[in-house]
Amino acid sequence: MSLSTIIVDDEPLARKGLAIRLRAHDDINVIEQCCNGREALEAIRAYQVDLMFLDIQMPGLNGFQVIESIIEQGLAMPVVVFVTAFDQYALKAFEVHALDYLLKPADEERLEQTIGKIQHYFKSSADTAHKSKLVRLVSDVTGNDYQKILTELDNDQELTLSSYSDVLAIKDAGEVNRVSVKDILWIDAAGDYMCVHALETKQNTRQENTYILRKTMKELEACLDPKQFIRNHRSTIVNKNIIDKFCSQVNGEYFLVLKNGKELKVSRSYKDKVKQAVNS
């Protein structure tokens, strides 16, 4: 077994040093040394890459964004080992997501442990589990400020990663629809159910669809990033990005006009918060 491997790091000495040490392992074949995330994506497109040693903090695309781009572009995801100078305490946040991580400069014993994990992984059928963990990592950091995350790591601070997902899984008649959160227009309550109004693509056209979700408004609001969604009524949540106007009527009532022409009532208790969000 020979594993096609790339090393991705913006520090030339770090790349060279790791490549030299990996030569001692006949089953790891370093086919490319990439100095940035763009080169890593090019290598993954050009070769069948089995394994990637990936630095987290790099100019341009950082390690998080490299993984995100691999998923978005539908490329084959290699097994990922993070290589970074960040403190071990901070890196505990990533232990559950990557196959392993190495702290710079990695000592021989730690490198051997990582090689052992790699060899065990490729002898097992853990591919699906590994990819799902990477998707979960992207889900954790997507929508967060990448630079804020990197600064927290750099300062040995505990991460404040958001728990907001970029996909809402909705069960319907035995099927699970994975609705992209960015495509959700608004959500309103219908008794014990939530009506999720979202855009979907059918036959190369974008059209609105309504999904029924059994959750409380409070539970659903906790799943959605407040940077993107706002409560405008006790029974309604709306995507800020599709708000066109905030209007008032002569009778003192308020409402939102969405970009698709839909009007949503704004209750008095949420009026100031909504107005501030629209004007910001």
PDB file of C-alpha atoms in Angstrom:
ATOM      1  CA  MET A   1       0.000   0.000   0.000  1.00  0.00           C
ATOM      2  CA  SER A   2       1.407   3.368  -1.055  1.00  0.00           C
ATOM      3  CA  LEU A   3      -0.499   6.461   0.057  1.00  0.00           C
ATOM      4  CA  SER A   4      -0.412   9.477  -2.264  1.00  0.00           C
ATOM      5  CA  THR A   5       0.294  12.306   0.144  1.00  0.00           C
ATOM      6  CA  ILE A   6       0.476  16.100   0.007  1.00  0.00           C
ATOM      7  CA  ILE A   7       1.905  18.498   2.575  1.00  0.00           C
ATOM      8  CA  VAL A   8       0.196  21.893   2.807  1.00  0.00           C
ATOM      9  CA  ASP A   9       2.069  24.574   4.747  1.00  0.00           C
ATOM     10  CA  ASP A  10       3.131  28.134   3.980  1.00  0.00           C
ATOM     11  CA  GLU A  11       6.437  27.643   5.852  1.00  0.00           C
ATOM     12  CA  PRO A  12       9.094  26.135   3.517  1.00  0.00           C
ATOM     13  CA  LEU A  13      11.182  24.681   6.353  1.00  0.00           C
ATOM     14  CA  ALA A  14       8.135  23.045   7.920  1.00  0.00           C
ATOM     15  CA  ARG A  15       7.195  21.426   4.597  1.00  0.00           C
ATOM     16  CA  LYS A  16      10.712  20.236   3.903  1.00  0.00           C
ATOM     17  CA  GLY A  17      11.289  18.939   7.429  1.00  0.00           C
ATOM     18  CA  LEU A  18       8.089  16.887   7.457  1.00  0.00           C
ATOM     19  CA  ALA A  19       8.747  15.542   3.957  1.00  0.00           C
ATOM     20  CA  ILE A  20      12.213  14.348   4.980  1.00  0.00           C
ATOM     21  CA  ARG A  21      10.884  12.564   8.051  1.00  0.00           C
ATOM     22  CA  LEU A  22       8.094  10.906   6.069  1.00  0.00           C
ATOM     23  CA  ARG A  23      10.672   9.347   3.723  1.00  0.00           C
ATOM     24  CA  ALA A  24      11.359   6.776   6.437  1.00  0.00           C
ATOM     25  CA  HIS A  25       7.887   5.352   5.802  1.00  0.00           C
ATOM     26  CA  ASP A  26       7.685   3.415   2.547  1.00  0.00           C
ATOM     27  CA  ASP A  27       3.893   3.417   2.546  1.00  0.00           C
ATOM     28  CA  ILE A  28       3.688   7.239   2.449  1.00  0.00           C
ATOM     29  CA  ASN A  29       4.519   8.768  -0.922  1.00  0.00           C
ATOM     30  CA  VAL A  30       4.730  12.580  -0.826  1.00  0.00           C
ATOM     31  CA  ILE A  31       3.722  13.631  -4.342  1.00  0.00           C
ATOM     32  CA  GLU A  32       3.349  17.358  -3.749  1.00  0.00           C
ATOM     33  CA  GLN A  33       4.395  20.058  -1.301  1.00  0.00           C
ATOM     34  CA  CYS A  34       1.894  22.928  -1.399  1.00  0.00           C
ATOM     35  CA  CYS A  35       2.644  26.380  -0.012  1.00  0.00           C
ATOM     36  CA  ASN A  36      -0.993  27.519   0.187  1.00  0.00           C
ATOM     37  CA  GLY A  37      -4.592  26.335   0.056  1.00  0.00           C
ATOM     38  CA  ARG A  38      -5.017  27.079  -3.647  1.00  0.00           C
ATOM     39  CA  GLU A  39      -2.125  24.776  -4.549  1.00  0.00           C
ATOM     40  CA  ALA A  40      -3.626  22.090  -2.291  1.00  0.00           C
ATOM     41  CA  LEU A  41      -6.932  22.229  -4.173  1.00  0.00           C
ATOM     42  CA  GLU A  42      -5.090  22.038  -7.514  1.00  0.00           C
ATOM     43  CA  ALA A  43      -3.172  18.971  -6.336  1.00  0.00           C
ATOM     44  CA  ILE A  44      -6.364  17.276  -5.120  1.00  0.00           C
ATOM     45  CA  ARG A  45      -7.981  17.948  -8.494  1.00  0.00           C
ATOM     46  CA  ALA A  46      -4.940  16.673 -10.406  1.00  0.00           C
ATOM     47  CA  TYR A  47      -4.080  13.573  -8.364  1.00  0.00           C
ATOM     48  CA  GLN A  48      -5.803  10.889  -6.365  1.00  0.00           C
ATOM     49  CA  VAL A  49      -4.672  12.184  -2.981  1.00  0.00           C
ATOM     50  CA  ASP A  50      -5.085   9.709  -0.129  1.00  0.00           C
ATOM     51  CA  LEU A  51      -3.585  11.736   2.696  1.00  0.00           C
ATOM     52  CA  MET A  52      -3.095  15.447   3.449  1.00  0.00           C
ATOM     53  CA  PHE A  53      -0.967  17.016   6.178  1.00  0.00           C
ATOM     54  CA  LEU A  54      -2.691  20.395   6.501  1.00  0.00           C
ATOM     55  CA  ASP A  55      -1.577  23.545   8.300  1.00  0.00           C
ATOM     56  CA  ILE A  56      -4.448  25.501   9.861  1.00  0.00           C
ATOM     57  CA  GLN A  57      -3.173  29.073   9.717  1.00  0.00           C
ATOM     58  CA  MET A  58      -2.080  30.108   6.225  1.00  0.00           C
ATOM     59  CA  PRO A  59      -2.490  33.297   4.180  1.00  0.00           C
ATOM     60  CA  GLY A  60      -5.246  33.180   1.583  1.00  0.00           C
ATOM     61  CA  LEU A  61      -7.214  29.994   2.224  1.00  0.00           C
ATOM     62  CA  ASN A  62      -6.649  28.705   5.749  1.00  0.00           C
ATOM     63  CA  GLY A  63      -6.999  25.052   6.710  1.00  0.00           C
ATOM     64  CA  PHE A  64     -10.718  25.362   7.499  1.00  0.00           C
ATOM     65  CA  GLN A  65     -11.420  26.978   4.146  1.00  0.00           C
ATOM     66  CA  VAL A  66      -9.418  24.335   2.270  1.00  0.00           C
ATOM     67  CA  ILE A  67     -11.662  21.609   3.697  1.00  0.00           C
ATOM     68  CA  GLU A  68     -14.752  23.697   3.002  1.00  0.00           C
ATOM     69  CA  SER A  69     -13.656  24.226  -0.620  1.00  0.00           C
ATOM     70  CA  ILE A  70     -13.033  20.501  -1.126  1.00  0.00           C
ATOM     71  CA  ILE A  71     -16.602  19.780  -0.018  1.00  0.00           C
ATOM     72  CA  GLU A  72     -18.141  22.644  -2.014  1.00  0.00           C
ATOM     73  CA  GLN A  73     -16.311  21.646  -5.207  1.00  0.00           C
ATOM     74  CA  GLY A  74     -17.239  17.984  -4.824  1.00  0.00           C
ATOM     75  CA  LEU A  75     -13.608  16.843  -4.788  1.00  0.00           C
ATOM     76  CA  ALA A  76     -12.476  13.542  -3.301  1.00  0.00           C
ATOM     77  CA  MET A  77     -11.704  14.205   0.363  1.00  0.00           C
ATOM     78  CA  PRO A  78      -8.310  12.882   1.476  1.00  0.00           C
ATOM     79  CA  VAL A  79      -7.673  11.806   5.035  1.00  0.00           C
ATOM     80  CA  VAL A  80      -6.606  14.912   6.969  1.00  0.00           C
ATOM     81  CA  VAL A  81      -3.940  15.330   9.622  1.00  0.00           C
ATOM     82  CA  PHE A  82      -3.672  18.872  10.977  1.00  0.00           C
ATOM     83  CA  VAL A  83      -0.148  20.214  11.419  1.00  0.00           C
ATOM     84  CA  THR A  84      -0.019  23.397  13.453  1.00  0.00           C
ATOM     85  CA  ALA A  85       1.862  25.457  16.000  1.00  0.00           C
ATOM     86  CA  PHE A  86      -1.248  25.963  18.132  1.00  0.00           C
ATOM     87  CA  ASP A  87      -1.299  24.920  21.754  1.00  0.00           C
ATOM     88  CA  GLN A  88      -2.455  21.384  22.547  1.00  0.00           C
ATOM     89  CA  TYR A  89      -5.183  22.603  24.892  1.00  0.00           C
ATOM     90  CA  ALA A  90      -6.815  24.627  22.124  1.00  0.00           C
ATOM     91  CA  LEU A  91      -6.462  21.782  19.657  1.00  0.00           C
ATOM     92  CA  LYS A  92      -8.644  19.489  21.726  1.00  0.00           C
ATOM     93  CA  ALA A  93     -11.520  21.094  19.838  1.00  0.00           C
ATOM     94  CA  PHE A  94     -10.242  19.421  16.676  1.00  0.00           C
ATOM     95  CA  GLU A  95      -9.427  15.980  18.001  1.00  0.00           C
ATOM     96  CA  VAL A  96     -12.892  14.685  17.196  1.00  0.00           C
ATOM     97  CA  HIS A  97     -12.845  16.041  13.648  1.00  0.00           C
ATOM     98  CA  ALA A  98      -9.522  15.117  12.060  1.00  0.00           C
ATOM     99  CA  LEU A  99      -7.857  11.726  11.958  1.00  0.00           C
ATOM    100  CA  ASP A 100      -5.052  13.243  14.041  1.00  0.00           C
ATOM    101  CA  TYR A 101      -3.005  16.375  14.560  1.00  0.00           C
ATOM    102  CA  LEU A 102       0.666  17.210  14.961  1.00  0.00           C
ATOM    103  CA  LEU A 103       2.070  20.139  16.889  1.00  0.00           C
ATOM    104  CA  LYS A 104       5.070  21.904  15.365  1.00  0.00           C
ATOM    105  CA  PRO A 105       7.742  20.805  15.721  1.00  0.00           C
ATOM    106  CA  ALA A 106       6.444  17.241  16.083  1.00  0.00           C
ATOM    107  CA  ASP A 107       8.786  14.900  17.921  1.00  0.00           C
ATOM    108  CA  GLU A 108       9.588  11.457  16.550  1.00  0.00           C
ATOM    109  CA  GLU A 109       7.402   9.600  19.044  1.00  0.00           C
ATOM    110  CA  ARG A 110       4.350  11.747  18.258  1.00  0.00           C
ATOM    111  CA  LEU A 111       4.905  11.395  14.513  1.00  0.00           C
ATOM    112  CA  GLU A 112       5.129   7.615  14.870  1.00  0.00           C
ATOM    113  CA  GLN A 113       1.807   7.612  16.734  1.00  0.00           C
ATOM    114  CA  THR A 114       0.215   9.565  13.889  1.00  0.00           C
ATOM    115  CA  ILE A 115       1.661   7.205  11.271  1.00  0.00           C
ATOM    116  CA  GLY A 116       0.232   4.306  13.251  1.00  0.00           C
ATOM    117  CA  LYS A 117      -3.227   5.905  13.214  1.00  0.00           C
ATOM    118  CA  ILE A 118      -2.958   6.472   9.467  1.00  0.00           C
ATOM    119  CA  GLN A 119      -1.977   2.862   8.807  1.00  0.00           C
ATOM    120  CA  HIS A 120      -4.778   1.554  11.024  1.00  0.00           C
ATOM    121  CA  TYR A 121      -7.303   3.821   9.329  1.00  0.00           C
ATOM    122  CA  PHE A 122      -6.476   2.630   5.818  1.00  0.00           C
ATOM    123  CA  LYS A 123      -6.760  -0.974   6.964  1.00  0.00           C
ATOM    124  CA  SER A 124     -10.255  -0.305   8.325  1.00  0.00           C
ATOM    125  CA  SER A 125     -13.490   0.896   6.775  1.00  0.00           C
ATOM    126  CA  ALA A 126     -13.646   4.223   8.590  1.00  0.00           C
ATOM    127  CA  ASP A 127     -13.737   6.408   5.479  1.00  0.00           C
ATOM    128  CA  THR A 128     -17.366   7.466   5.838  1.00  0.00           C
ATOM    129  CA  ALA A 129     -16.964   8.321   9.516  1.00  0.00           C
ATOM    130  CA  HIS A 130     -13.877  10.428   8.799  1.00  0.00           C
ATOM    131  CA  LYS A 131     -15.602  12.414   6.056  1.00  0.00           C
ATOM    132  CA  SER A 132     -18.656  13.035   8.217  1.00  0.00           C
ATOM    133  CA  LYS A 133     -16.409  14.420  10.951  1.00  0.00           C
ATOM    134  CA  LEU A 134     -14.788  16.804   8.467  1.00  0.00           C
ATOM    135  CA  VAL A 135     -18.209  17.937   7.286  1.00  0.00           C
ATOM    136  CA  ARG A 136     -19.117  18.499  10.926  1.00  0.00           C
ATOM    137  CA  LEU A 137     -15.972  20.571  11.372  1.00  0.00           C
ATOM    138  CA  VAL A 138     -16.930  22.726   8.414  1.00  0.00           C
ATOM    139  CA  SER A 139     -20.430  23.027   9.830  1.00  0.00           C
ATOM    140  CA  ASP A 140     -18.962  24.220  13.126  1.00  0.00           C
ATOM    141  CA  VAL A 141     -16.778  26.924  11.598  1.00  0.00           C
ATOM    142  CA  THR A 142     -18.976  27.984   8.672  1.00  0.00           C
ATOM    143  CA  GLY A 143     -20.729  31.217   9.531  1.00  0.00           C
ATOM    144  CA  ASN A 144     -18.167  32.038  12.175  1.00  0.00           C
ATOM    145  CA  ASP A 145     -15.387  34.560  11.792  1.00  0.00           C
ATOM    146  CA  TYR A 146     -12.380  32.479  10.673  1.00  0.00           C
ATOM    147  CA  GLN A 147      -9.938  35.105  11.866  1.00  0.00           C
ATOM    148  CA  LYS A 148     -11.599  35.190  15.300  1.00  0.00           C
ATOM    149  CA  ILE A 149     -11.208  31.413  15.599  1.00  0.00           C
ATOM    150  CA  LEU A 150      -7.552  31.573  14.581  1.00  0.00           C
ATOM    151  CA  THR A 151      -6.885  34.426  16.999  1.00  0.00           C
ATOM    152  CA  GLU A 152      -8.438  32.445  19.854  1.00  0.00           C
ATOM    153  CA  LEU A 153      -6.229  29.472  19.019  1.00  0.00           C
ATOM    154  CA  ASP A 154      -3.153  31.654  18.667  1.00  0.00           C
ATOM    155  CA  ASN A 155      -3.766  33.124  22.130  1.00  0.00           C
ATOM    156  CA  ASP A 156      -4.368  29.702  23.731  1.00  0.00           C
ATOM    157  CA  GLN A 157      -8.004  30.641  24.374  1.00  0.00           C
ATOM    158  CA  GLU A 158     -10.868  28.176  24.508  1.00  0.00           C
ATOM    159  CA  LEU A 159     -12.742  28.183  21.219  1.00  0.00           C
ATOM    160  CA  THR A 160     -16.161  29.789  20.986  1.00  0.00           C
ATOM    161  CA  LEU A 161     -17.263  27.815  17.943  1.00  0.00           C
ATOM    162  CA  SER A 162     -20.921  28.241  17.140  1.00  0.00           C
ATOM    163  CA  SER A 163     -23.274  25.279  17.214  1.00  0.00           C
ATOM    164  CA  TYR A 164     -25.274  26.607  14.284  1.00  0.00           C
ATOM    165  CA  SER A 165     -25.491  24.218  11.359  1.00  0.00           C
ATOM    166  CA  ASP A 166     -25.596  25.190   7.690  1.00  0.00           C
ATOM    167  CA  VAL A 167     -28.132  22.407   6.990  1.00  0.00           C
ATOM    168  CA  LEU A 168     -31.530  21.725   8.538  1.00  0.00           C
ATOM    169  CA  ALA A 169     -32.557  18.046   8.393  1.00  0.00           C
ATOM    170  CA  ILE A 170     -36.335  17.743   8.026  1.00  0.00           C
ATOM    171  CA  LYS A 171     -38.062  14.341   8.123  1.00  0.00           C
ATOM    172  CA  ASP A 172     -41.065  13.936   5.853  1.00  0.00           C
ATOM    173  CA  ALA A 173     -42.929  10.689   5.038  1.00  0.00           C
ATOM    174  CA  GLY A 174     -39.955   8.503   5.879  1.00  0.00           C
ATOM    175  CA  GLU A 175     -37.503  10.694   3.954  1.00  0.00           C
ATOM    176  CA  VAL A 176     -35.026  13.263   5.230  1.00  0.00           C
ATOM    177  CA  ASN A 177     -34.741  16.530   3.332  1.00  0.00           C
ATOM    178  CA  ARG A 178     -31.476  18.390   3.908  1.00  0.00           C
ATOM    179  CA  VAL A 179     -32.475  22.034   3.566  1.00  0.00           C
ATOM    180  CA  SER A 180     -29.654  24.550   3.247  1.00  0.00           C
ATOM    181  CA  VAL A 181     -30.095  27.159   5.979  1.00  0.00           C
ATOM    182  CA  LYS A 182     -29.053  29.985   3.638  1.00  0.00           C
ATOM    183  CA  ASP A 183     -32.026  29.059   1.394  1.00  0.00           C
ATOM    184  CA  ILE A 184     -34.600  29.426   4.180  1.00  0.00           C
ATOM    185  CA  LEU A 185     -36.797  32.493   3.577  1.00  0.00           C
ATOM    186  CA  TRP A 186     -38.993  32.534   6.673  1.00  0.00           C
ATOM    187  CA  ILE A 187     -40.504  30.154   9.224  1.00  0.00           C
ATOM    188  CA  ASP A 188     -43.921  30.364  10.827  1.00  0.00           C
ATOM    189  CA  ALA A 189     -45.704  28.300  13.453  1.00  0.00           C
ATOM    190  CA  ALA A 190     -48.729  26.134  12.718  1.00  0.00           C
ATOM    191  CA  GLY A 191     -49.836  24.577  15.978  1.00  0.00           C
ATOM    192  CA  ASP A 192     -47.237  22.039  17.108  1.00  0.00           C
ATOM    193  CA  TYR A 193     -45.421  22.265  13.776  1.00  0.00           C
ATOM    194  CA  MET A 194     -43.133  24.739  12.020  1.00  0.00           C
ATOM    195  CA  CYS A 195     -43.597  25.630   8.355  1.00  0.00           C
ATOM    196  CA  VAL A 196     -40.159  26.194   6.839  1.00  0.00           C
ATOM    197  CA  HIS A 197     -40.426  28.207   3.618  1.00  0.00           C
ATOM    198  CA  ALA A 198     -37.271  27.771   1.549  1.00  0.00           C
ATOM    199  CA  LEU A 199     -35.916  27.887  -1.977  1.00  0.00           C
ATOM    200  CA  GLU A 200     -35.087  24.642  -3.741  1.00  0.00           C
ATOM    201  CA  THR A 201     -33.702  23.806  -7.163  1.00  0.00           C
ATOM    202  CA  LYS A 202     -35.847  21.652  -9.456  1.00  0.00           C
ATOM    203  CA  GLN A 203     -35.077  21.096 -13.125  1.00  0.00           C
ATOM    204  CA  ASN A 204     -32.483  23.884 -13.006  1.00  0.00           C
ATOM    205  CA  THR A 205     -35.004  26.416 -11.676  1.00  0.00           C
ATOM    206  CA  ARG A 206     -35.267  27.940  -8.217  1.00  0.00           C
ATOM    207  CA  GLN A 207     -38.675  27.763  -6.613  1.00  0.00           C
ATOM    208  CA  GLU A 208     -40.187  28.092  -3.163  1.00  0.00           C
ATOM    209  CA  ASN A 209     -41.202  25.037  -1.176  1.00  0.00           C
ATOM    210  CA  THR A 210     -42.654  24.541   2.302  1.00  0.00           C
ATOM    211  CA  TYR A 211     -41.361  21.852   4.669  1.00  0.00           C
ATOM    212  CA  ILE A 212     -43.133  20.776   7.845  1.00  0.00           C
ATOM    213  CA  LEU A 213     -40.952  20.368  10.905  1.00  0.00           C
ATOM    214  CA  ARG A 214     -42.018  19.158  14.357  1.00  0.00           C
ATOM    215  CA  LYS A 215     -40.134  21.524  16.642  1.00  0.00           C
ATOM    216  CA  THR A 216     -41.026  24.393  18.912  1.00  0.00           C
ATOM    217  CA  MET A 217     -40.215  27.926  17.829  1.00  0.00           C
ATOM    218  CA  LYS A 218     -37.772  28.206  20.727  1.00  0.00           C
ATOM    219  CA  GLU A 219     -35.916  25.029  19.688  1.00  0.00           C
ATOM    220  CA  LEU A 220     -35.734  26.139  16.071  1.00  0.00           C
ATOM    221  CA  GLU A 221     -34.557  29.638  16.946  1.00  0.00           C
ATOM    222  CA  ALA A 222     -31.707  28.097  18.958  1.00  0.00           C
ATOM    223  CA  CYS A 223     -30.553  26.210  15.831  1.00  0.00           C
ATOM    224  CA  LEU A 224     -30.354  29.318  13.648  1.00  0.00           C
ATOM    225  CA  ASP A 225     -27.579  31.884  13.613  1.00  0.00           C
ATOM    226  CA  PRO A 226     -28.923  35.234  14.905  1.00  0.00           C
ATOM    227  CA  LYS A 227     -26.548  36.962  12.494  1.00  0.00           C
ATOM    228  CA  GLN A 228     -28.734  35.615   9.681  1.00  0.00           C
ATOM    229  CA  PHE A 229     -32.189  35.153  11.240  1.00  0.00           C
ATOM    230  CA  ILE A 230     -34.379  37.390  13.365  1.00  0.00           C
ATOM    231  CA  ARG A 231     -37.603  36.836  15.278  1.00  0.00           C
ATOM    232  CA  ASN A 232     -40.202  39.349  14.058  1.00  0.00           C
ATOM    233  CA  HIS A 233     -43.212  37.833  15.794  1.00  0.00           C
ATOM    234  CA  ARG A 234     -43.815  35.207  18.484  1.00  0.00           C
ATOM    235  CA  SER A 235     -44.781  32.822  15.665  1.00  0.00           C
ATOM    236  CA  THR A 236     -42.385  33.937  12.892  1.00  0.00           C
ATOM    237  CA  ILE A 237     -38.646  33.950  12.148  1.00  0.00           C
ATOM    238  CA  VAL A 238     -37.293  35.593   8.998  1.00  0.00           C
ATOM    239  CA  ASN A 239     -34.012  35.494   7.064  1.00  0.00           C
ATOM    240  CA  LYS A 240     -32.525  39.013   7.288  1.00  0.00           C
ATOM    241  CA  ASN A 241     -31.027  38.688   3.803  1.00  0.00           C
ATOM    242  CA  ILE A 242     -34.413  38.570   2.087  1.00  0.00           C
ATOM    243  CA  ILE A 243     -35.978  41.568   3.864  1.00  0.00           C
ATOM    244  CA  ASP A 244     -36.736  44.356   1.409  1.00  0.00           C
ATOM    245  CA  LYS A 245     -38.600  46.919   3.531  1.00  0.00           C
ATOM    246  CA  PHE A 246     -39.697  47.686   7.082  1.00  0.00           C
ATOM    247  CA  CYS A 247     -43.044  49.486   6.973  1.00  0.00           C
ATOM    248  CA  SER A 248     -45.555  51.042   9.360  1.00  0.00           C
ATOM    249  CA  GLN A 249     -49.273  51.567   8.893  1.00  0.00           C
ATOM    250  CA  VAL A 250     -51.483  54.434  10.044  1.00  0.00           C
ATOM    251  CA  ASN A 251     -53.095  52.170  12.635  1.00  0.00           C
ATOM    252  CA  GLY A 252     -49.708  51.741  14.326  1.00  0.00           C
ATOM    253  CA  GLU A 253     -49.008  48.223  13.072  1.00  0.00           C
ATOM    254  CA  TYR A 254     -45.693  47.228  11.498  1.00  0.00           C
ATOM    255  CA  PHE A 255     -44.796  44.716   8.830  1.00  0.00           C
ATOM    256  CA  LEU A 256     -41.896  43.490   6.697  1.00  0.00           C
ATOM    257  CA  VAL A 257     -41.939  43.223   2.930  1.00  0.00           C
ATOM    258  CA  LEU A 258     -39.708  40.421   1.646  1.00  0.00           C
ATOM    259  CA  LYS A 259     -37.921  40.449  -1.703  1.00  0.00           C
ATOM    260  CA  ASN A 260     -40.463  37.953  -3.049  1.00  0.00           C
ATOM    261  CA  GLY A 261     -43.333  40.310  -2.161  1.00  0.00           C
ATOM    262  CA  LYS A 262     -44.447  38.377   0.923  1.00  0.00           C
ATOM    263  CA  GLU A 263     -45.576  40.549   3.861  1.00  0.00           C
ATOM    264  CA  LEU A 264     -44.911  39.488   7.454  1.00  0.00           C
ATOM    265  CA  LYS A 265     -46.396  41.175  10.499  1.00  0.00           C
ATOM    266  CA  VAL A 266     -43.984  42.586  13.093  1.00  0.00           C
ATOM    267  CA  SER A 267     -45.267  42.502  16.672  1.00  0.00           C
ATOM    268  CA  ARG A 268     -44.648  45.514  18.894  1.00  0.00           C
ATOM    269  CA  SER A 269     -42.369  43.565  21.229  1.00  0.00           C
ATOM    270  CA  TYR A 270     -39.971  42.810  18.348  1.00  0.00           C
ATOM    271  CA  LYS A 271     -40.355  46.140  16.503  1.00  0.00           C
ATOM    272  CA  ASP A 272     -37.185  47.874  17.740  1.00  0.00           C
ATOM    273  CA  LYS A 273     -35.007  44.792  17.280  1.00  0.00           C
ATOM    274  CA  VAL A 274     -36.271  44.248  13.740  1.00  0.00           C
ATOM    275  CA  LYS A 275     -35.882  47.905  12.822  1.00  0.00           C
ATOM    276  CA  GLN A 276     -32.300  47.906  14.083  1.00  0.00           C
ATOM    277  CA  ALA A 277     -31.507  44.712  12.112  1.00  0.00           C
ATOM    278  CA  VAL A 278     -32.955  46.136   8.893  1.00  0.00           C
ATOM    279  CA  ASN A 279     -31.043  49.425   9.232  1.00  0.00           C
ATOM    280  CA  SER A 280     -27.715  47.831  10.193  1.00  0.00           C
TER     281      SER A 280
END
